Amino acid sequence: MGIGTKNRQNLTAELCRDHLRCTYASQGTLVEDFIMEIEGSGKSKDILQWGQFTNMDRDAAAMFGRLDEKFTRWLNGEV
């Protein structure tokens, strides 16, 4: 895996985390729980899981839309 790919994966993870933390700031604890559920923690941490929200076009608006949808379903116990 090239350095560009790793940088893109890290950027995707950062963008998703930041979006959640800013958009749902009033639900901080729940956001952190959701982040941990998506990527795990410790040795099992896998930032590649954020890739499920991206597409070939790397359209940030579409990515955030899918992320918001998944977070909302998770909050409602649908996931």
Coordinates of N, CA, C and O in Angstrom, one line a residue:
M1 N 0.8 -1.2 0.0 CA 0.0 0.0 0.0 C 0.9 1.2 0.0 O 1.8 1.3 0.8
G2 N 0.6 2.1 -0.9 CA 1.4 3.3 -1.0 C 1.2 4.4 0.0 O 0.1 4.4 0.7
I3 N 2.1 5.3 0.2 CA 1.9 6.3 1.2 C 0.7 7.2 0.9 O 0.1 7.7 1.8
G4 N 0.4 7.4 -0.4 CA -0.7 8.2 -0.8 C -2.0 7.6 -0.3 O -2.9 8.3 0.1
T5 N -2.1 6.3 -0.4 CA -3.3 5.6 0.0 C -3.5 5.7 1.5 O -4.6 5.9 2.0
K6 N -2.4 5.5 2.3 CA -2.4 5.6 3.7 C -2.8 7.1 4.1 O -3.7 7.2 5.0
N7 N -2.3 8.0 3.4 CA -2.7 9.4 3.8 C -4.1 9.7 3.5 O -4.8 10.3 4.3
R8 N -4.6 9.1 2.4 CA -6.0 9.3 2.0 C -6.9 8.6 3.1 O -8.0 9.1 3.5
Q9 N -6.5 7.4 3.5 CA -7.3 6.7 4.5 C -7.3 7.5 5.9 O -8.4 7.6 6.5
N10 N -6.2 8.0 6.2 CA -6.1 8.8 7.5 C -7.0 10.1 7.3 O -7.7 10.5 8.3
L11 N -6.9 10.7 6.2 CA -7.7 11.9 5.9 C -9.2 11.6 6.0 O -10.0 12.4 6.6
T12 N -9.6 10.5 5.4 CA -11.0 10.1 5.4 C -11.5 9.9 6.9 O -12.5 10.4 7.3
A13 N -10.7 9.2 7.7 CA -11.0 9.0 9.1 C -11.1 10.3 9.8 O -12.0 10.5 10.6
E14 N -10.1 11.2 9.6 CA -10.1 12.5 10.3 C -11.4 13.3 9.9 O -12.0 13.9 10.8
L15 N -11.7 13.4 8.6 CA -12.8 14.1 8.2 C -14.1 13.6 8.8 O -15.0 14.4 9.2
C16 N -14.3 12.3 8.8 CA -15.5 11.7 9.4 C -15.6 12.0 10.9 O -16.7 12.4 11.3
R17 N -14.5 11.8 11.6 CA -14.6 12.1 13.0 C -14.9 13.5 13.3 O -15.7 13.8 14.2
D18 N -14.2 14.4 12.6 CA -14.4 15.9 12.8 C -15.8 16.3 12.4 O -16.5 17.1 13.2
H19 N -16.4 15.7 11.4 CA -17.7 16.0 11.0 C -18.7 15.6 12.1 O -19.6 16.4 12.4
L20 N -18.6 14.4 12.6 CA -19.4 13.9 13.7 C -19.3 14.8 14.9 O -20.3 15.2 15.5
R21 N -18.1 15.1 15.3 CA -17.9 15.9 16.5 C -18.5 17.3 16.4 O -19.0 17.9 17.3
C22 N -18.4 17.9 15.2 CA -18.9 19.3 15.0 C -20.4 19.3 14.8 O -21.1 20.1 15.4
T23 N -20.9 18.4 14.0 CA -22.3 18.3 13.7 C -23.2 17.9 14.9 O -24.3 18.4 15.1
Y24 N -22.7 17.0 15.7 CA -23.4 16.5 16.8 C -22.7 16.8 18.1 O -22.6 16.0 19.0
A25 N -22.2 18.0 18.2 CA -21.4 18.5 19.4 C -22.2 18.3 20.7 O -21.6 17.9 21.7
S26 N -23.5 18.4 20.7 CA -24.3 18.3 21.9 C -24.5 16.8 22.3 O -24.9 16.6 23.4
Q27 N -24.0 15.9 21.5 CA -24.1 14.5 21.8 C -22.7 13.9 21.9 O -22.5 12.8 21.4
G28 N -21.8 14.6 22.5 CA -20.4 14.2 22.5 C -20.1 12.8 22.9 O -19.4 12.1 22.2
T29 N -20.7 12.3 24.0 CA -20.4 11.0 24.5 C -20.9 9.9 23.5 O -20.2 9.0 23.2
L30 N -22.1 10.2 22.9 CA -22.7 9.2 21.9 C -21.8 9.2 20.7 O -21.6 8.2 20.1
V31 N -21.3 10.4 20.3 CA -20.5 10.5 19.1 C -19.2 9.7 19.3 O -18.8 8.9 18.5
E32 N -18.6 9.8 20.5 CA -17.4 9.1 20.8 C -17.6 7.5 20.8 O -16.8 6.8 20.4
D33 N -18.8 7.2 21.4 CA -19.2 5.7 21.4 C -19.3 5.2 19.9 O -18.9 4.1 19.6
F34 N -19.9 6.0 19.1 CA -20.1 5.6 17.7 C -18.8 5.5 17.0 O -18.6 4.5 16.3
I35 N -17.9 6.5 17.2 CA -16.6 6.4 16.6 C -15.8 5.2 17.0 O -15.3 4.4 16.2
M36 N -15.9 4.8 18.3 CA -15.3 3.6 18.8 C -15.9 2.4 18.2 O -15.2 1.4 17.9
E37 N -17.2 2.4 18.0 CA -17.8 1.2 17.4 C -17.4 1.1 15.9 O -17.3 0.0 15.5
I38 N -17.2 2.2 15.2 CA -16.8 2.1 13.8 C -15.4 1.6 13.7 O -15.1 0.7 13.0
E39 N -14.5 2.2 14.4 CA -13.0 1.9 14.2 C -12.4 1.1 15.3 O -11.3 0.6 15.1
G40 N -13.1 0.8 16.4 CA -12.5 0.0 17.4 C -11.5 0.8 18.3 O -11.4 2.0 18.1
S41 N -10.8 0.1 19.1 CA -9.8 0.8 19.9 C -8.6 -0.1 20.2 O -8.7 -1.3 19.9
G42 N -7.5 0.4 20.7 CA -6.4 -0.4 21.0 C -5.8 -1.1 19.8 O -5.7 -0.5 18.7
K43 N -5.4 -2.3 20.0 CA -4.8 -3.1 18.9 C -5.8 -3.5 17.8 O -5.4 -3.7 16.7
S44 N -7.1 -3.4 18.1 CA -8.1 -3.8 17.1 C -8.6 -2.5 16.3 O -9.5 -2.6 15.5
K45 N -8.0 -1.3 16.6 CA -8.4 -0.1 15.9 C -8.1 -0.2 14.4 O -7.0 -0.6 14.0
D46 N -9.1 0.1 13.6 CA -9.0 0.0 12.2 C -9.7 1.1 11.5 O -10.9 1.2 11.3
I47 N -8.9 2.1 11.1 CA -9.4 3.3 10.5 C -10.0 3.1 9.1 O -10.7 3.9 8.6
L48 N -9.7 1.9 8.6 CA -10.2 1.6 7.2 C -11.7 1.4 7.2 O -12.3 1.5 6.1
Q49 N -12.3 1.3 8.4 CA -13.7 1.1 8.5 C -14.5 2.4 8.0 O -15.6 2.3 7.6
W50 N -13.8 3.5 8.1 CA -14.4 4.8 7.6 C -14.6 4.8 6.1 O -15.4 5.5 5.5
G51 N -13.9 3.9 5.4 CA -14.0 3.8 3.9 C -15.4 3.4 3.5 O -15.8 3.6 2.3
Q52 N -16.2 2.8 4.4 CA -17.6 2.4 4.0 C -18.4 3.6 3.6 O -19.5 3.4 3.0
F53 N -18.0 4.8 4.0 CA -18.8 6.0 3.7 C -18.4 6.7 2.4 O -19.0 7.6 2.0
T54 N -17.3 6.3 1.9 CA -16.7 7.0 0.7 C -17.2 6.3 -0.6 O -17.8 5.2 -0.6
N55 N -16.9 7.0 -1.7 CA -17.2 6.4 -3.0 C -16.1 6.7 -4.0 O -15.1 7.4 -3.6
M56 N -16.2 6.3 -5.2 CA -15.1 6.5 -6.1 C -14.9 8.0 -6.4 O -13.8 8.4 -6.7
D57 N -15.9 8.8 -6.4 CA -15.8 10.2 -6.7 C -15.2 11.0 -5.5 O -14.8 12.1 -5.7
R58 N -15.1 10.4 -4.4 CA -14.6 11.0 -3.2 C -15.3 12.3 -2.9 O -14.7 13.4 -2.6
D59 N -16.6 12.3 -3.1 CA -17.5 13.4 -2.8 C -17.8 13.5 -1.3 O -18.4 12.7 -0.7
A60 N -17.2 14.6 -0.7 CA -17.3 14.8 0.7 C -18.8 14.9 1.2 O -19.2 14.4 2.2
A61 N -19.6 15.7 0.4 CA -21.0 15.9 0.8 C -21.7 14.5 0.8 O -22.5 14.3 1.8
A62 N -21.5 13.7 -0.2 CA -22.1 12.4 -0.2 C -21.6 11.5 1.0 O -22.4 10.8 1.6
M63 N -20.3 11.6 1.3 CA -19.8 10.8 2.3 C -20.4 11.2 3.7 O -20.8 10.4 4.5
F64 N -20.5 12.5 3.9 CA -21.1 13.0 5.1 C -22.6 12.6 5.2 O -23.1 12.3 6.3
G65 N -23.3 12.6 4.1 CA -24.7 12.2 4.1 C -24.8 10.8 4.5 O -25.7 10.4 5.3
R66 N -24.0 9.9 4.0 CA -24.0 8.5 4.4 C -23.6 8.3 5.8 O -24.2 7.5 6.6
L67 N -22.7 9.1 6.3 CA -22.2 9.0 7.7 C -23.3 9.5 8.6 O -23.6 8.8 9.6
D68 N -24.0 10.6 8.3 CA -25.1 11.1 9.1 C -26.2 10.1 9.2 O -26.8 9.9 10.2
E69 N -26.5 9.5 8.0 CA -27.6 8.5 8.0 C -27.3 7.3 8.9 O -28.1 6.8 9.7
K70 N -26.0 6.8 8.8 CA -25.6 5.7 9.7 C -25.7 6.0 11.1 O -26.1 5.3 12.0
F71 N -25.2 7.2 11.5 CA -25.2 7.7 12.9 C -26.6 7.8 13.4 O -26.9 7.4 14.5
T72 N -27.5 8.4 12.6 CA -28.9 8.5 13.0 C -29.6 7.1 13.2 O -30.3 6.9 14.2
R73 N -29.3 6.2 12.3 CA -29.8 4.8 12.5 C -29.3 4.2 13.8 O -30.0 3.5 14.5
W74 N -28.0 4.4 14.0 CA -27.3 3.9 15.2 C -28.0 4.5 16.4 O -28.2 3.7 17.4
L75 N -28.2 5.8 16.4 CA -28.9 6.4 17.6 C -30.3 5.8 17.8 O -30.7 5.7 19.0
N76 N -31.0 5.5 16.8 CA -32.3 4.9 16.9 C -32.3 3.4 17.1 O -33.4 2.8 17.1
G77 N -31.2 2.8 17.3 CA -31.1 1.4 17.5 C -31.3 0.5 16.3 O -31.6 -0.6 16.4
E78 N -31.2 1.1 15.1 CA -31.5 0.4 13.9 C -30.3 -0.4 13.3 O -30.5 -1.1 12.4
V79 N -29.2 -0.1 13.8 CA -28.0 -0.7 13.2 C -27.5 -1.9 14.1 O -27.6 -1.9 15.3

